[in-house]
Short mmCIF file of C-alpha atoms (C1' of nucleotides) in Angstrom, two decimals:
data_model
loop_
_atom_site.label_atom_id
_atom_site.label_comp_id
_atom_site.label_asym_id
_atom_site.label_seq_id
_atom_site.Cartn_x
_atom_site.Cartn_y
_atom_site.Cartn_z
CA UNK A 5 7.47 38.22 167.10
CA UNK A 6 7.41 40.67 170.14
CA UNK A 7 6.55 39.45 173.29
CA UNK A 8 3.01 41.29 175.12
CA UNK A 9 3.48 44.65 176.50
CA UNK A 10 1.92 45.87 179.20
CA UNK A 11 -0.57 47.92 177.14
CA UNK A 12 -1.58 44.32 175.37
CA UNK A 13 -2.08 42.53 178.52
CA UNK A 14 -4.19 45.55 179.12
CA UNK A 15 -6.59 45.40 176.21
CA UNK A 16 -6.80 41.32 176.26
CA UNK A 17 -7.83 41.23 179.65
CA UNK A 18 -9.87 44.31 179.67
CA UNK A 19 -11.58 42.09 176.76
CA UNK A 20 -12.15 39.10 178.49
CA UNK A 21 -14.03 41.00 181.47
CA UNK A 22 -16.23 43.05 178.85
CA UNK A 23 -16.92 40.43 176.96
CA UNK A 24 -18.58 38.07 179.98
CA UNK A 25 -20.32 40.87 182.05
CA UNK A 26 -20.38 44.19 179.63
CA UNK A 27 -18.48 47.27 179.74
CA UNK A 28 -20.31 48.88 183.09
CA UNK A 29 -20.36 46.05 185.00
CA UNK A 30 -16.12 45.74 184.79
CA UNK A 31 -14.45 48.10 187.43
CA UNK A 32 -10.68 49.27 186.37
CA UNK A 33 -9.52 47.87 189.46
CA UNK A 34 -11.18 44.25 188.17
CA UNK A 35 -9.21 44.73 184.82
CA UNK A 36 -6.11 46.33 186.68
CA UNK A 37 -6.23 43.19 188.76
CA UNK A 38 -6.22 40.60 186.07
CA UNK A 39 -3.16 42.47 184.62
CA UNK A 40 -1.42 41.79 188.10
CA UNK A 41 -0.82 45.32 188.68
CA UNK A 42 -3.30 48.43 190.92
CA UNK A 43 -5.43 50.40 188.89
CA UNK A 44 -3.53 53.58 188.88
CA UNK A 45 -0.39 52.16 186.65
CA UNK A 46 -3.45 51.55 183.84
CA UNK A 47 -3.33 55.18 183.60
CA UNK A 48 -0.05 55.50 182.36
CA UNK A 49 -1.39 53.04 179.04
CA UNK A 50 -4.75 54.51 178.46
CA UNK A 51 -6.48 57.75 179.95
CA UNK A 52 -9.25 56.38 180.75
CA UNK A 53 -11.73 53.55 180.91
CA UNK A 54 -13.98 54.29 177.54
CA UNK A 55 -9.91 54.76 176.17
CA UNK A 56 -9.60 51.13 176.81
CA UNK A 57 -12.52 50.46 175.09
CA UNK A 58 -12.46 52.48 171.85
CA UNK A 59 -8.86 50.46 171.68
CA UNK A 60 -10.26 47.47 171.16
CA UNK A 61 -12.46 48.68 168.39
CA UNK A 62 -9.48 50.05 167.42
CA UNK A 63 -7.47 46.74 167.33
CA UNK A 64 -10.13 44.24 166.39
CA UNK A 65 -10.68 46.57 162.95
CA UNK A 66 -6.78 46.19 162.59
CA UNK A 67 -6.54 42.43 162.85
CA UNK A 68 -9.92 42.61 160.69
CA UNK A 69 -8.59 44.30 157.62
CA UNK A 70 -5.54 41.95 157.86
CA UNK A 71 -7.82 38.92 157.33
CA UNK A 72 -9.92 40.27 154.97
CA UNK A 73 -7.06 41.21 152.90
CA UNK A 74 -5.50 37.94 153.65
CA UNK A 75 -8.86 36.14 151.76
CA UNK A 76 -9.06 38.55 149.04
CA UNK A 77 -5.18 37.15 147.93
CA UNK A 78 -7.30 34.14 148.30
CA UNK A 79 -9.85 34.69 146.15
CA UNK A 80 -10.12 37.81 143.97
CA UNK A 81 -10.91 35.37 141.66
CA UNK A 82 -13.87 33.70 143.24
CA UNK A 83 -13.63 31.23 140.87
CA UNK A 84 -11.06 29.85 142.57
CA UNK A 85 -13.92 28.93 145.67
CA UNK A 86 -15.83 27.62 142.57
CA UNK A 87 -13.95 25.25 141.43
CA UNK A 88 -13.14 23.64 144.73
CA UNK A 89 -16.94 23.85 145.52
CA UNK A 90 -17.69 22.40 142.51
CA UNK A 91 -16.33 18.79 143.21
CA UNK A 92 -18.24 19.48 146.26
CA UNK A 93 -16.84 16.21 147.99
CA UNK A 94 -19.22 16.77 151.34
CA UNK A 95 -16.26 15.71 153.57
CA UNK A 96 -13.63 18.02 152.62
CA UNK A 97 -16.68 20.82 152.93
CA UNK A 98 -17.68 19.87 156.40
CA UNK A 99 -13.94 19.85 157.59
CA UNK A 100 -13.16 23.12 155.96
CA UNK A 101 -16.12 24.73 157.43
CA UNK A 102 -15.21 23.63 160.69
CA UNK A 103 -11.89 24.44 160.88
CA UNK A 104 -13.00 28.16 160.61
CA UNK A 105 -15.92 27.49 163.19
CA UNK A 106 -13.38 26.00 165.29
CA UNK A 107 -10.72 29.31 164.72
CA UNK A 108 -13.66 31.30 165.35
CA UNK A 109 -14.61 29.83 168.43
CA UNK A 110 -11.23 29.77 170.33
CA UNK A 111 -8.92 32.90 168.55
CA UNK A 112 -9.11 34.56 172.26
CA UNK A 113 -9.23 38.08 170.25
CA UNK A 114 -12.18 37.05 168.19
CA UNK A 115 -14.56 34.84 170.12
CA UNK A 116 -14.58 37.67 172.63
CA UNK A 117 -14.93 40.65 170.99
CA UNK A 118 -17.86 38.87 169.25
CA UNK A 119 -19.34 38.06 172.51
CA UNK A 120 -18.40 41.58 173.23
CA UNK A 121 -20.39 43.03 169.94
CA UNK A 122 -23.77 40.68 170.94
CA UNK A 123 -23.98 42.54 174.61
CA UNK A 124 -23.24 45.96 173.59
CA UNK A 125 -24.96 45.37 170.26
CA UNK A 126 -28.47 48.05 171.40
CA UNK A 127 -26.01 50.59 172.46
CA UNK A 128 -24.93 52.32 169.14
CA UNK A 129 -26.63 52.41 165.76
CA UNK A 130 -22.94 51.95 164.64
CA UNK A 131 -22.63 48.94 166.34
CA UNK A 132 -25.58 47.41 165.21
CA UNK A 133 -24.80 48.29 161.91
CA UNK A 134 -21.10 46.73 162.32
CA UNK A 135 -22.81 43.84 163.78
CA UNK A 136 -25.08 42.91 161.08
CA UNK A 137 -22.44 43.39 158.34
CA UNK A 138 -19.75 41.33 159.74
CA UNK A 139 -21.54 38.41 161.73
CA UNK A 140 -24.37 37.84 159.02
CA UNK A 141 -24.03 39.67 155.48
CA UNK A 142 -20.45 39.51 155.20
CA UNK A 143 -21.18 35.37 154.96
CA UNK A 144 -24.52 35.65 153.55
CA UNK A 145 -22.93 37.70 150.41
CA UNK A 146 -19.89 35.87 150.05
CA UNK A 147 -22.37 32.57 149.53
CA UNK A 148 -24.73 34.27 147.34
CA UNK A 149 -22.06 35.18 144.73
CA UNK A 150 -20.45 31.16 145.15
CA UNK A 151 -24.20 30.09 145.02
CA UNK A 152 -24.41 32.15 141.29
CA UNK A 153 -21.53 30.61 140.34
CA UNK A 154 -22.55 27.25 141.01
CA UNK A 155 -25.48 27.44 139.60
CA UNK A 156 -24.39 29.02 136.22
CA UNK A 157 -21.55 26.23 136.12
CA UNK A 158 -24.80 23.67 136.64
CA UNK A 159 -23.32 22.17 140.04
CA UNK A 160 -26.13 23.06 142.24
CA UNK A 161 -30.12 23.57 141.33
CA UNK A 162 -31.49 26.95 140.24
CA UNK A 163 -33.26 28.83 142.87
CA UNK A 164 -33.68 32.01 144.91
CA UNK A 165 -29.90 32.36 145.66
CA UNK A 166 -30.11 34.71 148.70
CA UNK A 167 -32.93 32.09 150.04
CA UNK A 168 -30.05 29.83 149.73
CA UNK A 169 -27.62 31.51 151.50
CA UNK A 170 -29.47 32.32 154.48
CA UNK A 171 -30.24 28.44 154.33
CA UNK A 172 -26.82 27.42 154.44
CA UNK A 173 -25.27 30.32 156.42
CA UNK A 174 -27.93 31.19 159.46
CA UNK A 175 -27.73 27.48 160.84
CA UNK A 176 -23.50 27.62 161.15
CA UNK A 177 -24.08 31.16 162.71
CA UNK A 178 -26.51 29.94 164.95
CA UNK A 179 -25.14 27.30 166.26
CA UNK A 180 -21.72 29.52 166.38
CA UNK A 181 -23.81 31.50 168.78
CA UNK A 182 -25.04 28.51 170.74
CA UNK A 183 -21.16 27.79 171.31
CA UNK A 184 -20.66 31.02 172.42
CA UNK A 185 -22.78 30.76 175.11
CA UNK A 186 -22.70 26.81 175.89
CA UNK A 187 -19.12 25.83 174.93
CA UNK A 188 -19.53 22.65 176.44
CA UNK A 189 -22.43 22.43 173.63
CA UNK A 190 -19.41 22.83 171.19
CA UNK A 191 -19.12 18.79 170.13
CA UNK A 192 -22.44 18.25 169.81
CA UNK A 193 -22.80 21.59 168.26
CA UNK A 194 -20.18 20.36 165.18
CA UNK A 195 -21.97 17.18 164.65
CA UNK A 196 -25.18 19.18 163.70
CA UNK A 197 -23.67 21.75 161.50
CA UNK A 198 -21.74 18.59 159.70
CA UNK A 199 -25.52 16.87 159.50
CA UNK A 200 -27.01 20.61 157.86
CA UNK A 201 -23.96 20.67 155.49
CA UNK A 202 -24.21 17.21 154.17
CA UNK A 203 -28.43 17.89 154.49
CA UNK A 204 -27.82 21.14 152.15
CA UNK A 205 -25.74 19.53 149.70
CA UNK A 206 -28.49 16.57 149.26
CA UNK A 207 -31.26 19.01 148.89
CA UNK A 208 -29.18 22.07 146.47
CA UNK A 209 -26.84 19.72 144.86
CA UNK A 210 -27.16 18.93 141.35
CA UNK A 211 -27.60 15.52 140.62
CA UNK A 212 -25.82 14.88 137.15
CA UNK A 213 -26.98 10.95 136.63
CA UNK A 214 -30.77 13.03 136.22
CA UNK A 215 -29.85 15.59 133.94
CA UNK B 291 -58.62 44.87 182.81
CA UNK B 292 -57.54 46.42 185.34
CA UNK B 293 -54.94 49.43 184.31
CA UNK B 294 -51.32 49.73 184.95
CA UNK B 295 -50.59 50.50 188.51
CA UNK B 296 -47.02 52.41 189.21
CA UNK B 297 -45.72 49.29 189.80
CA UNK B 298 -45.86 47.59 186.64
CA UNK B 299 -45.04 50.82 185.02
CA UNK B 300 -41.84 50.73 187.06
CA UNK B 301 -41.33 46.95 185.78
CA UNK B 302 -41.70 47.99 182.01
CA UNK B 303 -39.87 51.13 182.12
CA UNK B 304 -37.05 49.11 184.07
CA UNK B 305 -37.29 46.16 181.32
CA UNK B 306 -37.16 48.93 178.73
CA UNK B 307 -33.79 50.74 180.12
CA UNK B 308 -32.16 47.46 180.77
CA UNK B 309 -32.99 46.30 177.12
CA UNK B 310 -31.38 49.00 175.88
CA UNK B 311 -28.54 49.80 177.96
CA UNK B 312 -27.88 46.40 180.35
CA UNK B 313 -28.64 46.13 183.87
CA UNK B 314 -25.48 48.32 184.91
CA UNK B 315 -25.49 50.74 182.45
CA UNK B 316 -29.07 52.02 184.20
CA UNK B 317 -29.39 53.69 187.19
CA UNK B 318 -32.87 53.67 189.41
CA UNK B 319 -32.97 57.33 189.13
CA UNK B 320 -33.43 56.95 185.34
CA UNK B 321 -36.39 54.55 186.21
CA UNK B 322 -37.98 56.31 188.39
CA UNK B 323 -37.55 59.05 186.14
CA UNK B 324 -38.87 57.19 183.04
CA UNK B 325 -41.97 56.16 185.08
CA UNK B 326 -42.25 60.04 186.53
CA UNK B 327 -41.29 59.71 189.99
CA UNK B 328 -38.31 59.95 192.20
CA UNK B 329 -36.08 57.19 193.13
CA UNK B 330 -36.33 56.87 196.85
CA UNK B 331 -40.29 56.32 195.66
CA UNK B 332 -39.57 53.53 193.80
CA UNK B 333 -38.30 51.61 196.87
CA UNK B 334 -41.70 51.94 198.06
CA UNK B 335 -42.60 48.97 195.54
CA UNK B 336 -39.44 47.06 195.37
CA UNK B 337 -36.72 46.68 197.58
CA UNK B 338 -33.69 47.01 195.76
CA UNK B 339 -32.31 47.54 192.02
CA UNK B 340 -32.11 43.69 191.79
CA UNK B 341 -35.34 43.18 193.13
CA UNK B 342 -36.73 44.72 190.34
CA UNK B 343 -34.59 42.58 187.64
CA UNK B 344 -35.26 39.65 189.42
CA UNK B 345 -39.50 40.85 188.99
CA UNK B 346 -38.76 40.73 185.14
CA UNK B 347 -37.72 37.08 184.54
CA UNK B 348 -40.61 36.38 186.90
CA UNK B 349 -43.16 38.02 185.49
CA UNK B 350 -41.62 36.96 181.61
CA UNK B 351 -41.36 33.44 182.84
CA UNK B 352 -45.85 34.29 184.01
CA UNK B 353 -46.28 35.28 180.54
CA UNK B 354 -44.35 32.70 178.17
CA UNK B 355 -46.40 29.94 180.49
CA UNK B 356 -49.26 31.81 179.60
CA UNK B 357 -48.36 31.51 176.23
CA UNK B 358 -47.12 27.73 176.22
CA UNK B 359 -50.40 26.16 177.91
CA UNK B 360 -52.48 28.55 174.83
CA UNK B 361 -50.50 27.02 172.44
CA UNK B 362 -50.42 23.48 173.69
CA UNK B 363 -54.50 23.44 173.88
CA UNK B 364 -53.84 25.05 169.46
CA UNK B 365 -51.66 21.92 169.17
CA UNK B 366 -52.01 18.61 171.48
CA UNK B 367 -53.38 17.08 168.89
CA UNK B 368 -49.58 17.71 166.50
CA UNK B 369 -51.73 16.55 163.78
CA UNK B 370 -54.04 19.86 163.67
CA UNK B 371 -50.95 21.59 162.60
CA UNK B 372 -49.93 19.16 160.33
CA UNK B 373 -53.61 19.31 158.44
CA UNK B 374 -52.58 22.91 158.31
CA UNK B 375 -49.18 22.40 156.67
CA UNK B 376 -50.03 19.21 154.68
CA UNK B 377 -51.92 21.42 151.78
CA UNK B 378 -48.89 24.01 151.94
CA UNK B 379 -50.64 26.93 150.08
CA UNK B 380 -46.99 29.49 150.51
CA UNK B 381 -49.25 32.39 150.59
CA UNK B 382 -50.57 31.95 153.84
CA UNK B 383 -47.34 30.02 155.18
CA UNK B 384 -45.46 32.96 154.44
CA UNK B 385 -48.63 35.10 156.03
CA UNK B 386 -48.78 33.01 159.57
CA UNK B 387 -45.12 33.29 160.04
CA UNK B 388 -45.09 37.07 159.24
CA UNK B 389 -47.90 37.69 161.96
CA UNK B 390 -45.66 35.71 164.74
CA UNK B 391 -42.57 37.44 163.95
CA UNK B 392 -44.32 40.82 163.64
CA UNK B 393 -45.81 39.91 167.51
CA UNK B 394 -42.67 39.20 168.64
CA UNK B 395 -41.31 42.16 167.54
CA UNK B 396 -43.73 44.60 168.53
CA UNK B 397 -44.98 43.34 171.67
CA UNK B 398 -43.41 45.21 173.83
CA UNK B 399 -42.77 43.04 177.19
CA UNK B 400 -41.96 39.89 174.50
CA UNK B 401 -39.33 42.04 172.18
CA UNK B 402 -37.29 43.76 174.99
CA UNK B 403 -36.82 40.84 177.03
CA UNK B 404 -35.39 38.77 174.56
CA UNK B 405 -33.32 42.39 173.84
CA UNK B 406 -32.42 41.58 177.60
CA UNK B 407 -31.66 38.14 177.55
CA UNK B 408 -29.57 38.94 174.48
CA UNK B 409 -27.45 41.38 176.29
CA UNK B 410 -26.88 39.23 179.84
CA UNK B 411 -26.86 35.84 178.12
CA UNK B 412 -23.36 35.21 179.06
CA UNK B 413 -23.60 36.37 182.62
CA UNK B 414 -24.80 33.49 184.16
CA UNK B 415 -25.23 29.48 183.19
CA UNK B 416 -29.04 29.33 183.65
CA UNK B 417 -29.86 32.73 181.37
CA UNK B 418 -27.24 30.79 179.01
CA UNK B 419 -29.50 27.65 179.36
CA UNK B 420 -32.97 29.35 179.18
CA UNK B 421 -31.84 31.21 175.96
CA UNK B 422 -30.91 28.63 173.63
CA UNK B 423 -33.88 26.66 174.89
CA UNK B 424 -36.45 29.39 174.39
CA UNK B 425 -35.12 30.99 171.34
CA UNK B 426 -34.13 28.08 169.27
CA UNK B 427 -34.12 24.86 170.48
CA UNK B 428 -38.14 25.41 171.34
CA UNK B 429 -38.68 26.47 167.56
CA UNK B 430 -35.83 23.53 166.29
CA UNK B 431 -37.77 21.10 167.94
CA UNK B 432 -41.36 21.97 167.29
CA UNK B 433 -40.43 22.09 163.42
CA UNK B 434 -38.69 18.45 163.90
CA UNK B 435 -42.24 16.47 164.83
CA UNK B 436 -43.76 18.63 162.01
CA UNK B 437 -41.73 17.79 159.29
CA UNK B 438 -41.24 14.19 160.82
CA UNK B 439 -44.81 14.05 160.42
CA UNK B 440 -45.24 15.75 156.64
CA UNK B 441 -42.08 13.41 155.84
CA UNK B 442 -44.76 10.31 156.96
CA UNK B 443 -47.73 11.96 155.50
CA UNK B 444 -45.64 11.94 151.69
CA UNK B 445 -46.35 15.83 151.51
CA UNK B 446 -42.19 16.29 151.66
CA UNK B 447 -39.24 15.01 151.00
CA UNK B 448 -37.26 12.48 153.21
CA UNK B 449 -34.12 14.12 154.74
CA UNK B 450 -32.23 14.43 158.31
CA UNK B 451 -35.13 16.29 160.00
CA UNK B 452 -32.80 18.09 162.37
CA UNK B 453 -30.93 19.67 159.50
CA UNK B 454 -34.34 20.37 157.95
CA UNK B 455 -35.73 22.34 160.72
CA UNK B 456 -32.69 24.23 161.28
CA UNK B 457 -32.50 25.39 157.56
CA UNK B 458 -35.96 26.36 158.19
CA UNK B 459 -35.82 28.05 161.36
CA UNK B 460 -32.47 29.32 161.56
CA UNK B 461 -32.75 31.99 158.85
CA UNK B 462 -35.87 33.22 160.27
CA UNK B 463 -34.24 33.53 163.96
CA UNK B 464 -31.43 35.47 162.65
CA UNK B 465 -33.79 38.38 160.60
CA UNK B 466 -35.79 38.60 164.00
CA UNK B 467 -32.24 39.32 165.32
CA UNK B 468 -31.55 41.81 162.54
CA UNK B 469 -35.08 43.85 163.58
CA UNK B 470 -34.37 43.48 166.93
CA UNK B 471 -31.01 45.34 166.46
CA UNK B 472 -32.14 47.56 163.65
CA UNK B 473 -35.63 48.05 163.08
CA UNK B 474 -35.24 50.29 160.45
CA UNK B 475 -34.80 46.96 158.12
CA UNK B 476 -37.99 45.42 158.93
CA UNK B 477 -39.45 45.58 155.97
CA UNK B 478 -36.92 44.05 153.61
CA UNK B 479 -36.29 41.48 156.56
CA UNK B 480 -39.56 40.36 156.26
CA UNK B 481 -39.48 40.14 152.34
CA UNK B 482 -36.52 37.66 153.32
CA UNK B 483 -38.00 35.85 155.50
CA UNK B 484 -41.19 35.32 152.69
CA UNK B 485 -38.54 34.37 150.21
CA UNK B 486 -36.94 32.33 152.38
CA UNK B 487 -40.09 30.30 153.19
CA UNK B 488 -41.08 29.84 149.43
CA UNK B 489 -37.60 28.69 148.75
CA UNK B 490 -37.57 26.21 151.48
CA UNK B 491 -40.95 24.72 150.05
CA UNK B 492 -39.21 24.86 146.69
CA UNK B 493 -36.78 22.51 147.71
CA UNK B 494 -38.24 20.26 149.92
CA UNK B 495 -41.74 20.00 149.44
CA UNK B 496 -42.58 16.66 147.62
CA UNK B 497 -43.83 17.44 143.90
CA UNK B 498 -46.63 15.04 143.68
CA UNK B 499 -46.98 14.70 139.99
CA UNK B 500 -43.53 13.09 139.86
CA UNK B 501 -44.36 10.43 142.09
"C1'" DG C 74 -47.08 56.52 198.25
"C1'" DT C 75 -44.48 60.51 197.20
"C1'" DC C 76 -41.26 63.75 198.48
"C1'" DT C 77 -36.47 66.03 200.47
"C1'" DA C 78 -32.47 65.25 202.86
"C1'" DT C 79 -28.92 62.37 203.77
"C1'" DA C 80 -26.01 58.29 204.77
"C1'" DT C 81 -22.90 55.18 202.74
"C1'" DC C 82 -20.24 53.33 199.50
"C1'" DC C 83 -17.52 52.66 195.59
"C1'" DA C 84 -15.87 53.71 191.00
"C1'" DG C 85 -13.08 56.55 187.91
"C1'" DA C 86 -9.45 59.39 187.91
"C1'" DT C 87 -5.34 62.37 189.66
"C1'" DA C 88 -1.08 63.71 192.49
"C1'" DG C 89 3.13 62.79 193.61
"C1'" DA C 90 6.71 59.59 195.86
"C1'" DC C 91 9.81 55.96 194.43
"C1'" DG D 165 5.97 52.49 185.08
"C1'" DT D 166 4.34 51.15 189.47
"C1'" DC D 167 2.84 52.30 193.82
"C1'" DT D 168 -0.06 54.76 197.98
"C1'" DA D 169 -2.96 58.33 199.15
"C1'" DT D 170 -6.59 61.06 197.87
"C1'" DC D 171 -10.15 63.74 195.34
"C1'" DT D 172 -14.61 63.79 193.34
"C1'" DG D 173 -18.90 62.42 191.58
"C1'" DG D 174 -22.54 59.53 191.30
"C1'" DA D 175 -25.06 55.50 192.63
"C1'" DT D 176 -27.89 52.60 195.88
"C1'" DA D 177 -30.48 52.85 199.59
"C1'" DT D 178 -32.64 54.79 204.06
"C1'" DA D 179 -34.98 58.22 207.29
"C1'" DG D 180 -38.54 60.70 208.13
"C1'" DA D 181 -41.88 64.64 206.89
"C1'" DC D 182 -46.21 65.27 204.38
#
DNA sequence: GTCTATATCCAGATAGAC
DNA sequence: GTCTATCTGGATATAGAC
């Protein structure tokens, strides 16, 4: 565990500053100055200004892949997510699916480059493209295949399962986004997406007493 | 009807650049040249780059009161619209929504401003505030009294209303913000958004039979 | 109300000393 | 690797002719 070089303190700041008022509106010397040092020395870490910002792509792709590979170890067999799913206690759910709201919302590296992604979203068909696939499909496929699988194992009611994704998923994102831009919303924010959980699981649950 | 005069053409070229691009990102000489002039003209009709910014949320804030007082005379009487829902024939749920989302996305002050808000919703508290409130607490809330009346009225099932609206809303809200970034989805968005509805009828409309 | 010419300013970037 | 000094271009905005 190496301590933050220069060239880190660099990109995290530069980050910050892009992420509240968009690439344009952040001078070098602004991003220079949070660093603690005069805009000139920032030249000696990146060429230039788009540099800094093509790093963070860069670097936010990196730490990316690392998670994603990180959950594939956890569940190349997504039956694995089944099974603990299919006790479905609605308190272990809610906390789960918090904690990763909660990581979401205050990893300084991903809450702002995903406040980063909604500004500069229009700019780029690649960005909008990136945007859509890893702040709303990624979740809404990973759901639709746990959805199949609980249905099939006769856990949860039969039904349109990408309807049912977007049902579960687009509230949490929303109210992700709400946080983003109201943090002090963030309490009050959890209690509602523990209400839509528990809500879901009384509407899509399968009630076995019935069958 | 009077027709455009230069200076609302400056006003929608301006909220069409800044949509795009941001505020910064723009320069007045691209206005002016968008609206076919040259950019000393342009301070002939408003005195500064600002000025002209600050004419947008004025003349959005005109529009969406506009809007609001047409809709309230459509709806003082909540009960109108819950006559409407209370039979629940899907086809022409599915149809109404359609035709509002379609509106929203192809009017073309209403679609890029809420491009703009979406791209300077972080640079200040009250466009923070104003966004959540206009695009989803507004719809959150206006589906809460209708369902809390359709819950009263036996024509669906009992449930946290909150959570109810939001699984309602929510997915809708976050295909308008998938044709808002790429239009070129439109179409399948909007067979989502149909499914969607039919699924959310599926599992929470009251089956009457049963009772 | 539009233009050309211009003032003013500031940002990104470079040169070169230390 | 940081600094000061400086270059350069481009942006906002104004002055004043037509």
């Amino acid at each position: 565990m190496k301590q933050a070089t220069t060239k880190d303190r660099i990109l995290l700041s530069a980050l910050d500053l892009f992420s509240q008022y968009g690439y344009e509106a952040v001078s070098v010397e602004q991003i220079a100055q949070a660093v603690g040092i005069k805009a000139p020395s920032l030249y000696k870490h990146y060429k230039s200004k788009q540099d800094i910002f093509d790093a963070i792509f860069v670097e936010m792709q990196r730490r990316y892949d690392e998670q994603t590979e990180k959950m594939n170890l956890h569940m190349t067999n997504a039956s694995a997510d089944q099974n603990r799913f299919s006790e479905i206690k609605a308190d272990a759910l809610v906390q789960e699916v918090q904690k990763l709201i909660g990581y979401s919302l205050h990893d300084e590296y991903i809450s702002r480059f995903r406040r980063l992604m909604t500004i500069e979203q229009f700019r780029s068909r690649s960005i909008s493209a990136l945007y859509t696939h890893r702040y709303v499909n990624r979740f809404v496929l990973y759901h639709e295949k746990l959805f199949e699988g609980l249905i099939h194992a006769g856990v949860m009611k039969d039904g349109d399962i990408h309807s049912m994704a977007l049902q579960y998923v687009c509230p949490v994102l929303i109210c992700l986004s709400i946080c983003d831009r109201q943090p002090e919303l963030e309490m009050q924010t959890m209690a509602q997406i523990d209400a839509h959980i528990r809500q879901f699981l009384v509407a899509y649950q399968l009630n076995k007493e019935k069958m």
